[in-house]
Short mmCIF file of C-alpha atoms and ligand atoms in Angstrom, two decimals:
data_model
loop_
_atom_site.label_atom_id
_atom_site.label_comp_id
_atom_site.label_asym_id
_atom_site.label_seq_id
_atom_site.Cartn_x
_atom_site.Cartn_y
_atom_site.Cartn_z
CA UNK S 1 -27.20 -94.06 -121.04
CA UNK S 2 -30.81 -95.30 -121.82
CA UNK S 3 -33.49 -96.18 -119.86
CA UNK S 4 -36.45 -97.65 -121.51
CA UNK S 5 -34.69 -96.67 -124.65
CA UNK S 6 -34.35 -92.66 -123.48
CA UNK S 7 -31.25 -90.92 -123.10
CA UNK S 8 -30.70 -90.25 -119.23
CA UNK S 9 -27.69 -88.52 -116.93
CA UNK S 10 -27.57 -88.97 -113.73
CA UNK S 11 -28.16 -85.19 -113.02
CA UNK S 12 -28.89 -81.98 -114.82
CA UNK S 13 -29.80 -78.78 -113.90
CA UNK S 14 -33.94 -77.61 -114.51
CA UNK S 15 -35.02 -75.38 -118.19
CA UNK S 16 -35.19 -72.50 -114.89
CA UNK S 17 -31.22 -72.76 -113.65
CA UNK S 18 -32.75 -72.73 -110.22
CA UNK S 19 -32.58 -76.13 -109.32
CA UNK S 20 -31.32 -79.64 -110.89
CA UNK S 21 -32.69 -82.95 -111.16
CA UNK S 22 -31.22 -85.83 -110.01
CA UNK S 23 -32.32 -89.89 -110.02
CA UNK S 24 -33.88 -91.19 -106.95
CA UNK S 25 -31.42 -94.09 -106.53
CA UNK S 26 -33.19 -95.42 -103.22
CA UNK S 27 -36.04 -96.63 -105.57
CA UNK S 28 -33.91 -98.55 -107.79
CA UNK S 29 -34.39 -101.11 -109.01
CA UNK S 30 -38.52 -100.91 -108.39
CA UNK S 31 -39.37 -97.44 -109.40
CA UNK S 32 -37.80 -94.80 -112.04
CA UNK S 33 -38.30 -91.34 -110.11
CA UNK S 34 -36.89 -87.97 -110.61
CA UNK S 35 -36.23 -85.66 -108.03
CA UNK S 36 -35.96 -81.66 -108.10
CA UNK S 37 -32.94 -80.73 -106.10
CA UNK S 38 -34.23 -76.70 -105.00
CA UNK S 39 -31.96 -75.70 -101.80
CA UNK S 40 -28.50 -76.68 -100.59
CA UNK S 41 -29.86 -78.52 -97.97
CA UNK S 42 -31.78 -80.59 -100.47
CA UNK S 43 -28.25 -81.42 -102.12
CA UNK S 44 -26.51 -82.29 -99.03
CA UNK S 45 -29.30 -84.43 -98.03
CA UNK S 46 -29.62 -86.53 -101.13
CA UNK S 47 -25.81 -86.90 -100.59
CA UNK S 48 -26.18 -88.23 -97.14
CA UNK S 49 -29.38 -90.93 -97.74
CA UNK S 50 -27.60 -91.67 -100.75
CA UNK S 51 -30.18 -90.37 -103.27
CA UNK S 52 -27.10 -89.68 -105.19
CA UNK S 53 -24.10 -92.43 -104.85
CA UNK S 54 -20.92 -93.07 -106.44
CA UNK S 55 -17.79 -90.95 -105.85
CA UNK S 56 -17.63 -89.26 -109.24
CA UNK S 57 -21.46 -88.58 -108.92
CA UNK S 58 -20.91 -87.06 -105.34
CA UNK S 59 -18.62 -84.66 -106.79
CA UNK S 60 -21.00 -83.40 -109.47
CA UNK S 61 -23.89 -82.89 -107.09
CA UNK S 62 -22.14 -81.36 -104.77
CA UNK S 63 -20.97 -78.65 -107.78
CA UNK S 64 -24.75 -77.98 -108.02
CA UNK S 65 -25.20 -77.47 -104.54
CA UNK S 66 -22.81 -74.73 -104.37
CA UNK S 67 -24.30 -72.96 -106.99
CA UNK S 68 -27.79 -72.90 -105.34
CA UNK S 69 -26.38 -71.74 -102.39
CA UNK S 70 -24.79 -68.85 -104.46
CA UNK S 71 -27.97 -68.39 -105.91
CA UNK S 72 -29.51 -68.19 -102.53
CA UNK S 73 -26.79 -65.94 -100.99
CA UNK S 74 -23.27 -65.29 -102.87
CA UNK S 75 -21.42 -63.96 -100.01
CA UNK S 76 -18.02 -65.51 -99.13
CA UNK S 77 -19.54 -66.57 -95.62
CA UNK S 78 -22.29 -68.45 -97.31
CA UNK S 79 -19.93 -69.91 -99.38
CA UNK S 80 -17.67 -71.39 -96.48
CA UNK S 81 -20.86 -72.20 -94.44
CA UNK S 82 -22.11 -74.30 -97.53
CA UNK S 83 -18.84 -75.71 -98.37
CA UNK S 84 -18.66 -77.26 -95.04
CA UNK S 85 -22.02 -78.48 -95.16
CA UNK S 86 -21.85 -80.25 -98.13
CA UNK S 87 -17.81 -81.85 -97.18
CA UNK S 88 -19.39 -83.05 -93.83
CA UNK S 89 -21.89 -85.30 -96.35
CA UNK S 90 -19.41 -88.46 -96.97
CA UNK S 91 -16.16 -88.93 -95.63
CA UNK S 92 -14.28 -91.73 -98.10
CA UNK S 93 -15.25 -90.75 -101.54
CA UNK S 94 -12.53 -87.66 -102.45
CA UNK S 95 -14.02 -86.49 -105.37
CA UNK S 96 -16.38 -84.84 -103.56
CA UNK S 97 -14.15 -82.30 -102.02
CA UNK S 98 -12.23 -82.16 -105.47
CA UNK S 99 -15.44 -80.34 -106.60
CA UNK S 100 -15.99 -78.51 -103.43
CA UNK S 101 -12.06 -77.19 -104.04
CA UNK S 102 -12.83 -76.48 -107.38
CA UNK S 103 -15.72 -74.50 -107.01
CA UNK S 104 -14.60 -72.71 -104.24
CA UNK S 105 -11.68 -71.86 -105.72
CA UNK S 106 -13.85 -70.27 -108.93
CA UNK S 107 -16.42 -68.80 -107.42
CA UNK S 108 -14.58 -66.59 -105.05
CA UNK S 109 -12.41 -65.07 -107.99
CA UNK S 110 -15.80 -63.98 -109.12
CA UNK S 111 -17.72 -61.00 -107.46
CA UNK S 112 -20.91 -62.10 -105.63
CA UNK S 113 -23.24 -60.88 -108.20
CA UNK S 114 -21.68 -63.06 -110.86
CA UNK S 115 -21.86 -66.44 -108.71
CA UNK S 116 -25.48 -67.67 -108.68
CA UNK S 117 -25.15 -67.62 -112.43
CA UNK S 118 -21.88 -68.60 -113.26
CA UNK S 119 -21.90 -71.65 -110.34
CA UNK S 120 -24.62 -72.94 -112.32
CA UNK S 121 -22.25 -72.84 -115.99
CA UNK S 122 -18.98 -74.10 -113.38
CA UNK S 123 -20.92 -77.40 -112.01
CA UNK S 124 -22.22 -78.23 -115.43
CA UNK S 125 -18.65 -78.00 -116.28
CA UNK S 126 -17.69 -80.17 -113.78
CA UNK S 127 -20.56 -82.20 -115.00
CA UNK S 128 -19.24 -82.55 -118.47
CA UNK S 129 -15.47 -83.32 -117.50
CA UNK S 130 -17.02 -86.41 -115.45
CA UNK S 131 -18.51 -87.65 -118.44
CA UNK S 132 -15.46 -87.10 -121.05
CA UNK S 133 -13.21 -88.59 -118.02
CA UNK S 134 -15.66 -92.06 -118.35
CA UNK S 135 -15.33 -91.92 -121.88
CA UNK S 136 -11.88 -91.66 -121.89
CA UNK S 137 -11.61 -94.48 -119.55
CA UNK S 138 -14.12 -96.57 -121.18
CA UNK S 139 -11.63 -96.29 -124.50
CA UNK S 140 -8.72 -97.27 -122.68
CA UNK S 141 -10.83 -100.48 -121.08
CA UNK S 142 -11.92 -101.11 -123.96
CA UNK S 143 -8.45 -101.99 -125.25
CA UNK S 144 -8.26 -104.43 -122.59
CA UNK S 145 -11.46 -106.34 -123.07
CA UNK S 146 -11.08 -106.43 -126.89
CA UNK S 147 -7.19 -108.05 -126.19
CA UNK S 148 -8.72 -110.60 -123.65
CA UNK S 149 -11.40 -111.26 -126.13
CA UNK S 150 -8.54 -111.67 -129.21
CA UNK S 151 -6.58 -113.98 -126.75
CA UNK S 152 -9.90 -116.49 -125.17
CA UNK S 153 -11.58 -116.59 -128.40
CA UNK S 154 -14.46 -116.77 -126.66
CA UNK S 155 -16.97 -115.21 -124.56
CA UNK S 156 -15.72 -112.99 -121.72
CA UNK S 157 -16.66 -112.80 -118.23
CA UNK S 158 -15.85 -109.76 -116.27
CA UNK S 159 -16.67 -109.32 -112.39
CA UNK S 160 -17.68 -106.27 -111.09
CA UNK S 161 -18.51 -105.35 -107.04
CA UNK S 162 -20.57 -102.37 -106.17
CA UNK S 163 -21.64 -99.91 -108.66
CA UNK S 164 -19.36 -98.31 -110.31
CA UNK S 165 -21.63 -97.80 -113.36
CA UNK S 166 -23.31 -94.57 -114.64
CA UNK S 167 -25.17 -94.09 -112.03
CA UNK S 168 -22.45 -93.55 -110.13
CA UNK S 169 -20.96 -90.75 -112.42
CA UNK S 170 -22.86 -88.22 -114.53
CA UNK S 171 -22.83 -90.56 -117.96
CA UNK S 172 -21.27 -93.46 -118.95
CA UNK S 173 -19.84 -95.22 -115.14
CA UNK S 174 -16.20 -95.98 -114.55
CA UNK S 175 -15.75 -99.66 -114.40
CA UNK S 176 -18.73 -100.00 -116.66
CA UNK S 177 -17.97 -97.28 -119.29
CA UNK S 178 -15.32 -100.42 -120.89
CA UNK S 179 -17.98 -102.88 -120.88
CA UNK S 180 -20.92 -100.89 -122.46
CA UNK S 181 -18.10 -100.04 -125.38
CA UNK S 182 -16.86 -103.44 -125.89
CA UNK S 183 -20.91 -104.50 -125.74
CA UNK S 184 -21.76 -101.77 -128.40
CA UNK S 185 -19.24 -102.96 -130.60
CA UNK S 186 -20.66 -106.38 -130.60
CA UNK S 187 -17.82 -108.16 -127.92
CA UNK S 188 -19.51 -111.22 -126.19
CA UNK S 189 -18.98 -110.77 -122.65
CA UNK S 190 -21.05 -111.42 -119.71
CA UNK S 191 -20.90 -109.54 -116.28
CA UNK S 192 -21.06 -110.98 -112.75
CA UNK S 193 -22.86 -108.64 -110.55
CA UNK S 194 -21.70 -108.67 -106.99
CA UNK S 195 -25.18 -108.00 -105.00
CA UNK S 196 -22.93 -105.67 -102.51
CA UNK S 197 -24.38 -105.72 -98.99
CA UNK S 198 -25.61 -104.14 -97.30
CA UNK S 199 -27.18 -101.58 -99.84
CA UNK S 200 -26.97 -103.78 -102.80
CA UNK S 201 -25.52 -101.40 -104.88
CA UNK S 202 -24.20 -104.23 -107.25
CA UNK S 203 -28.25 -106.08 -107.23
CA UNK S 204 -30.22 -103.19 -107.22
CA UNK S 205 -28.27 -100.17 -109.62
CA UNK S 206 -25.91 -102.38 -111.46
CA UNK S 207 -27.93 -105.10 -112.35
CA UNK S 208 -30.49 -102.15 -113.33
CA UNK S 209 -28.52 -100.20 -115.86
CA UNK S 210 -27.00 -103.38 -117.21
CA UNK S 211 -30.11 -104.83 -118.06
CA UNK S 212 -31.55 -101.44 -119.13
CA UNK S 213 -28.78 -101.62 -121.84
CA UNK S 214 -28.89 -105.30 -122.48
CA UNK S 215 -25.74 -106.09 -121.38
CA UNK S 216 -25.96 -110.17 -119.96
CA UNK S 217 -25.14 -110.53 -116.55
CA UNK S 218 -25.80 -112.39 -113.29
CA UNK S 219 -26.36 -111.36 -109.51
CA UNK S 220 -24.39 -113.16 -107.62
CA UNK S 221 -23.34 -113.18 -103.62
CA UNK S 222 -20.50 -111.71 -102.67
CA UNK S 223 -18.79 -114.24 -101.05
CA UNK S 224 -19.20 -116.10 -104.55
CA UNK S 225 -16.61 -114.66 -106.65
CA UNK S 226 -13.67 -116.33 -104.83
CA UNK S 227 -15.36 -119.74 -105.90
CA UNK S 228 -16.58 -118.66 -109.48
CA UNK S 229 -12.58 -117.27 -109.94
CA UNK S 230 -11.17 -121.05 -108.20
CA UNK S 231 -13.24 -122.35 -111.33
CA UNK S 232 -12.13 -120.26 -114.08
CA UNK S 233 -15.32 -118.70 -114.04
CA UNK S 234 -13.78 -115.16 -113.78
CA UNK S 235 -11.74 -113.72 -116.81
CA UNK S 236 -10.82 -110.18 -115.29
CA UNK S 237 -12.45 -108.36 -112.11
CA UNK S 238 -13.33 -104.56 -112.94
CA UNK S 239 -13.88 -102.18 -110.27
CA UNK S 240 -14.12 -98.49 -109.20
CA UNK S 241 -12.47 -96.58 -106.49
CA UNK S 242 -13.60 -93.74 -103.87
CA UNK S 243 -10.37 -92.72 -103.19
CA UNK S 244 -6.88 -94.15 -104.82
CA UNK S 245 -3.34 -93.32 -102.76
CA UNK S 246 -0.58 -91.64 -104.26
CA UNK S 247 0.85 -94.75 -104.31
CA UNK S 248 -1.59 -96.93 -105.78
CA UNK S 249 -3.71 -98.39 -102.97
CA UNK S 250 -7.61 -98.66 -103.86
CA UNK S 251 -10.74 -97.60 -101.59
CA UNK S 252 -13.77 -98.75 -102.49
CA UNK S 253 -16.96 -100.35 -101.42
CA UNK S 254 -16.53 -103.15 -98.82
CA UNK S 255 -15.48 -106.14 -100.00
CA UNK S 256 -13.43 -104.97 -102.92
CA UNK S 257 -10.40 -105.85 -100.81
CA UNK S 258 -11.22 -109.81 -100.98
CA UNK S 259 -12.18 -109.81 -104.74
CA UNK S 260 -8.73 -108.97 -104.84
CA UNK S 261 -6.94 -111.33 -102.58
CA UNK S 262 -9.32 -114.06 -104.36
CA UNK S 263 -8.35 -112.24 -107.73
CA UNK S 264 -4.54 -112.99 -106.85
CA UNK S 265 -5.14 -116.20 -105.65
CA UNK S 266 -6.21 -117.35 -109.30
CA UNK S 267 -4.21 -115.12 -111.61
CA UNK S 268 -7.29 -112.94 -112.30
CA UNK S 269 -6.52 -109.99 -113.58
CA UNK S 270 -8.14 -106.63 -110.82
CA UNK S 271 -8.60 -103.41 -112.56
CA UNK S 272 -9.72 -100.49 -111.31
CA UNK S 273 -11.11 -97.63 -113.24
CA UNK S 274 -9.77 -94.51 -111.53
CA UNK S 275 -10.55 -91.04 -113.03
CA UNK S 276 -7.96 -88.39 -111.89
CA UNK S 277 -10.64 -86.73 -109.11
CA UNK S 278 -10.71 -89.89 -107.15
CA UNK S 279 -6.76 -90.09 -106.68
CA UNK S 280 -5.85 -88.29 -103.51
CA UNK S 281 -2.20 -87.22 -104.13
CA UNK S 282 -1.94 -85.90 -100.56
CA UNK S 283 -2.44 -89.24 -99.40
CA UNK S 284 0.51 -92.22 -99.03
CA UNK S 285 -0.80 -94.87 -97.16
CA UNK S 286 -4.38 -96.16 -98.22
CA UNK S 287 -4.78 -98.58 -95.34
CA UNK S 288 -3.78 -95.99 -92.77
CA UNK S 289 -5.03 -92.93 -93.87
CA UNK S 290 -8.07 -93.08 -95.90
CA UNK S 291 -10.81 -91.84 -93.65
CA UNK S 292 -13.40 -95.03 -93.59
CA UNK S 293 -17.05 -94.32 -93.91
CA UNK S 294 -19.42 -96.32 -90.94
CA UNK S 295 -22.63 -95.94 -91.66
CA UNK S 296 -26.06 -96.90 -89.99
CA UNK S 297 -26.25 -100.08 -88.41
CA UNK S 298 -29.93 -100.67 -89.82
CA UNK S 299 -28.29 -101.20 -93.31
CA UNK S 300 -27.58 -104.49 -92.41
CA UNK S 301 -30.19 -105.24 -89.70
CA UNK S 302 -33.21 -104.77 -92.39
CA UNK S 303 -34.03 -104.73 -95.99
CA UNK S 304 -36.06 -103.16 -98.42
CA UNK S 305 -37.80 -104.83 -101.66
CA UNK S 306 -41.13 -105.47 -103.46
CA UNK S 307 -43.34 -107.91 -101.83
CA UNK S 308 -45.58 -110.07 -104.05
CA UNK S 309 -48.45 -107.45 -104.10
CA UNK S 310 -46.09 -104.75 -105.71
CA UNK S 311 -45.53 -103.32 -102.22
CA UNK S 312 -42.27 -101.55 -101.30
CA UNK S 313 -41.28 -103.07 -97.66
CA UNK S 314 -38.76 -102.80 -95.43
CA UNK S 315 -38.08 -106.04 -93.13
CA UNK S 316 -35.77 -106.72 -90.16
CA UNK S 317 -33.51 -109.42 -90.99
CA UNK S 318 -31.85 -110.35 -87.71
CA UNK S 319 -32.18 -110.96 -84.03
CA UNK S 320 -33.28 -107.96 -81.80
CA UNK S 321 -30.98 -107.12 -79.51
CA UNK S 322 -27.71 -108.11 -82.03
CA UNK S 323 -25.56 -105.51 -82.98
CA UNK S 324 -23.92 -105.03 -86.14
CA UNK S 325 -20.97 -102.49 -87.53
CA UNK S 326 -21.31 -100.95 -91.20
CA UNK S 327 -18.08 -100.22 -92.31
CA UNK S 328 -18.38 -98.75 -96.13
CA UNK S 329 -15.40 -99.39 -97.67
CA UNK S 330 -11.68 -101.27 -97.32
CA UNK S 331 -8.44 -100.68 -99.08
CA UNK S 332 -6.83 -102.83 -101.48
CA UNK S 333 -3.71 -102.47 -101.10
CA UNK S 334 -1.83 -101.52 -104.39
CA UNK S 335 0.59 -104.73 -104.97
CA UNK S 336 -2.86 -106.65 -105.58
CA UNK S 337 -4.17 -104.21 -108.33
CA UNK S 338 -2.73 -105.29 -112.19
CA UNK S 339 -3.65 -101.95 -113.46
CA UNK S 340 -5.63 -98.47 -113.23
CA UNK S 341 -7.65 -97.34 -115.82
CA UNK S 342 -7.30 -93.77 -115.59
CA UNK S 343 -8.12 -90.98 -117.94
CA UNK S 344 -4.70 -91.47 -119.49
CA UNK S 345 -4.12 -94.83 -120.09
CA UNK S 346 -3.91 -97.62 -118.30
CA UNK S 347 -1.20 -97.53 -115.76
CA UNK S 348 0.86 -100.00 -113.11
CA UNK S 349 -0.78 -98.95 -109.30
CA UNK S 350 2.12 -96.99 -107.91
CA UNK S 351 3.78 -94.11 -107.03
CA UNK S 352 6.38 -93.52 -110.04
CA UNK S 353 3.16 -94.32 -112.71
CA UNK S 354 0.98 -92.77 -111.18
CA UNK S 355 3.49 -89.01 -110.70
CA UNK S 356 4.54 -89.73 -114.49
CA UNK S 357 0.58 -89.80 -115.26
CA UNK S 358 -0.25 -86.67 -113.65
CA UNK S 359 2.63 -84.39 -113.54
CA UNK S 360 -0.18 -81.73 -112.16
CA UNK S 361 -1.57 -84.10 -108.80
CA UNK S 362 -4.80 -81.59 -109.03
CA UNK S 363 -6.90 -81.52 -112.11
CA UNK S 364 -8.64 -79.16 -113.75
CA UNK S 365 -11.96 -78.30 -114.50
CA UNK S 366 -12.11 -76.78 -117.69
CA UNK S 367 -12.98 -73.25 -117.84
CA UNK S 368 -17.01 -73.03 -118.91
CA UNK S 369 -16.66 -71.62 -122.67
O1 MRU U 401 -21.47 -96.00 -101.12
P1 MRU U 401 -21.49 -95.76 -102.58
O2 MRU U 401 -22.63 -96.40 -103.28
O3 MRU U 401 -21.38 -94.28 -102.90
O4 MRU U 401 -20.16 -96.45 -103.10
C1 MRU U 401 -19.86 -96.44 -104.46
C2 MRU U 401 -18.64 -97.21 -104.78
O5 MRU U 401 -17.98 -97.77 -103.93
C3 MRU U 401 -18.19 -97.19 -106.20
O6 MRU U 401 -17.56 -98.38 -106.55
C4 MRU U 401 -17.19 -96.03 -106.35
O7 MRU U 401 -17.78 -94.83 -105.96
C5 MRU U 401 -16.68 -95.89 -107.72
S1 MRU U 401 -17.95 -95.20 -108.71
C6 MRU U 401 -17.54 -94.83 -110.23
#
């Protein structure tokens, strides 16, 4: 996607194959900066402070970080030791152990002087299926939004929470890769941007890219989109996922699960982009099983912007001496989802679509040619 009018990914590797670059996303919205990613440590770090976001985007940075740790030392032990170092990074989001898996899997069939190399070529694949896997869903969306458009006559407004845009994937975004189509083809729609405390993934990345492609949209607080739906406000809700069940039930970023209930409430439709990585076929039971990410308390406590002067500040927003409890994520339970938008079409959330969908629970990555 573009960003003051020049092509961008989220990630690629450096002219020297021994590092890659990624997007700073902590300075979103206020600064543009890239960062060179040199060490596996650097990788797993940028993971954890969420330099890097998004579950697809995980995934691919994750592929990366393997490699330079092959590059650094090939042996199988290295290769566990960074495995493990790079899984322990974020608990919710699965696709980032679908890359570990898959990486693992290739680089071990490979003697140790061929992985440094070869890694490299494997996580660009990786890279690459992300992006096709966006596109493909962004087609299949785009079905959707041009029907709804057919139907209102009129301009449509889609909700989205968190970011589930290309800066959370490698090109493209999963919710968003519908809307930029049906934009470019000259659809009038208009997005509302969930601001998505306590990071503000929705005011400070979505908002971001939107506007960098000139899609029209507006920021709004979370606990608006109930009222904005009650008011016909809301013509379909279009989310992404961290991890989907085998049977249909949706994690993603806290506060999904209400957009939902509110979504049901009004007869709005919920979709949720889901590319086959994030669907965890070993999982049943989204509520109960899907591990729950907490992070730091001081997410909610304080906040970071641009004061008047240009400044970048950080300021504490609540009592000392309050607690507060981060949870990440929630389940939406599959009965409340009207459809995934997966790779393949778009399917009904549960377990007989989803097994007819992907006969083969574990995809691919396709071989680097
Ligand atoms: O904590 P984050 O910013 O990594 O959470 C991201 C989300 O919840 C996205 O909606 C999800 O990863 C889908 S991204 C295509």
């Amino acid at each position: 996607m573009r960003v003051a009018g020049k092509a961008y990914r989220t990630i690629w590797p450096s002219s020297t194959g021994a590092s890659f670059e990624i997007i700073d996303q902590t300075r979103l919205p206020h600064e543009f900066e890239i960062l060179s990613i040199r060490t596996v440590d650097e990788a797993a770090r940028a993971i954890k402070i969420m330099q890097v976001r998004g579950a697809p985007l995980i995934g691919v940075t994750a592929a990366y970080g393997l490699a330079l740790a092959m590059n650094a030392d090939p042996s199988d032990a290295n290769l566990e030791t960074a495995c493990a170092l790079l899984a322990a990074t974020r608990p919710t989001a699965v696709n980032l152990q679908w890359a570990l898996a898959a990486m693992r899997q290739y680089l071990l069939a490979l003697p140790a002087s061929k992985r440094g190399t070869a890694g490299f070529a494997h996580a660009a694949a990786v890279a690459e299926q992300d992006v096709d896997l966006c596109e493909a869903i962004g087609e299949h969306g785009l079905q959707l939004i041009r029907e709804m458009a057919r139907a209102k006559g009129d301009r449509i407004h889609i909700l989205t929470h968190c970011n589930a845009g290309w800066l959370a994937t490698v090109d493209w975004g999963t919710a968003t890769a519908p809307i930029y189509k049906a934009h470019n083809e000259g659809i009038d729609l208009h997005v509302w941007v969930d601001e998505t405390r306590p990071r503000n993934q929705g005011a400070s990345l979505t908002a971001w890219e939107l506007g960098q492609h000139g899609v029209p949209h507006t920021i709004i607080v979370d606990n608006a989109g109930g009222h904005l739906m009650q008011h016909g406000m809301v013509d379909m809700v279009m989310v992404g996922t961290d991890r989907t069940s085998a049977s249909g039930d949706v994690c993603n970023k806290i506060g999904t699960y209400l957009k939902a209930l509110a979504a049901m409430d009004n007869g709005v439709p919920f979709f949720v982009a889901a590319p086959s990585p994030s669907i965890d076929f070993a999982i049943e039971d989204g509520v109960a099983e899907i591990p729950i990410e907490t992070r730091s308390a001081r997410e909610i406590t304080h906040m970071t912007g641009r004061s008047a002067d240009g400044r970048i500040e950080t300021v504490c927003l609540t009592p000392s001496g309050s607690e507060a409890l981060n949870y990440a994520f929630d389940v939406t339970p599959a009965r409340l989802v009207t459809g995934l938008i997966t790779e393949r079409g778009v399917i009904e959330a549960n377990r007989t679509a989803l097994a007819k969908t992907f006969p083969e629970p574990v995809a691919k990555v396709r071989e680097p040619s």
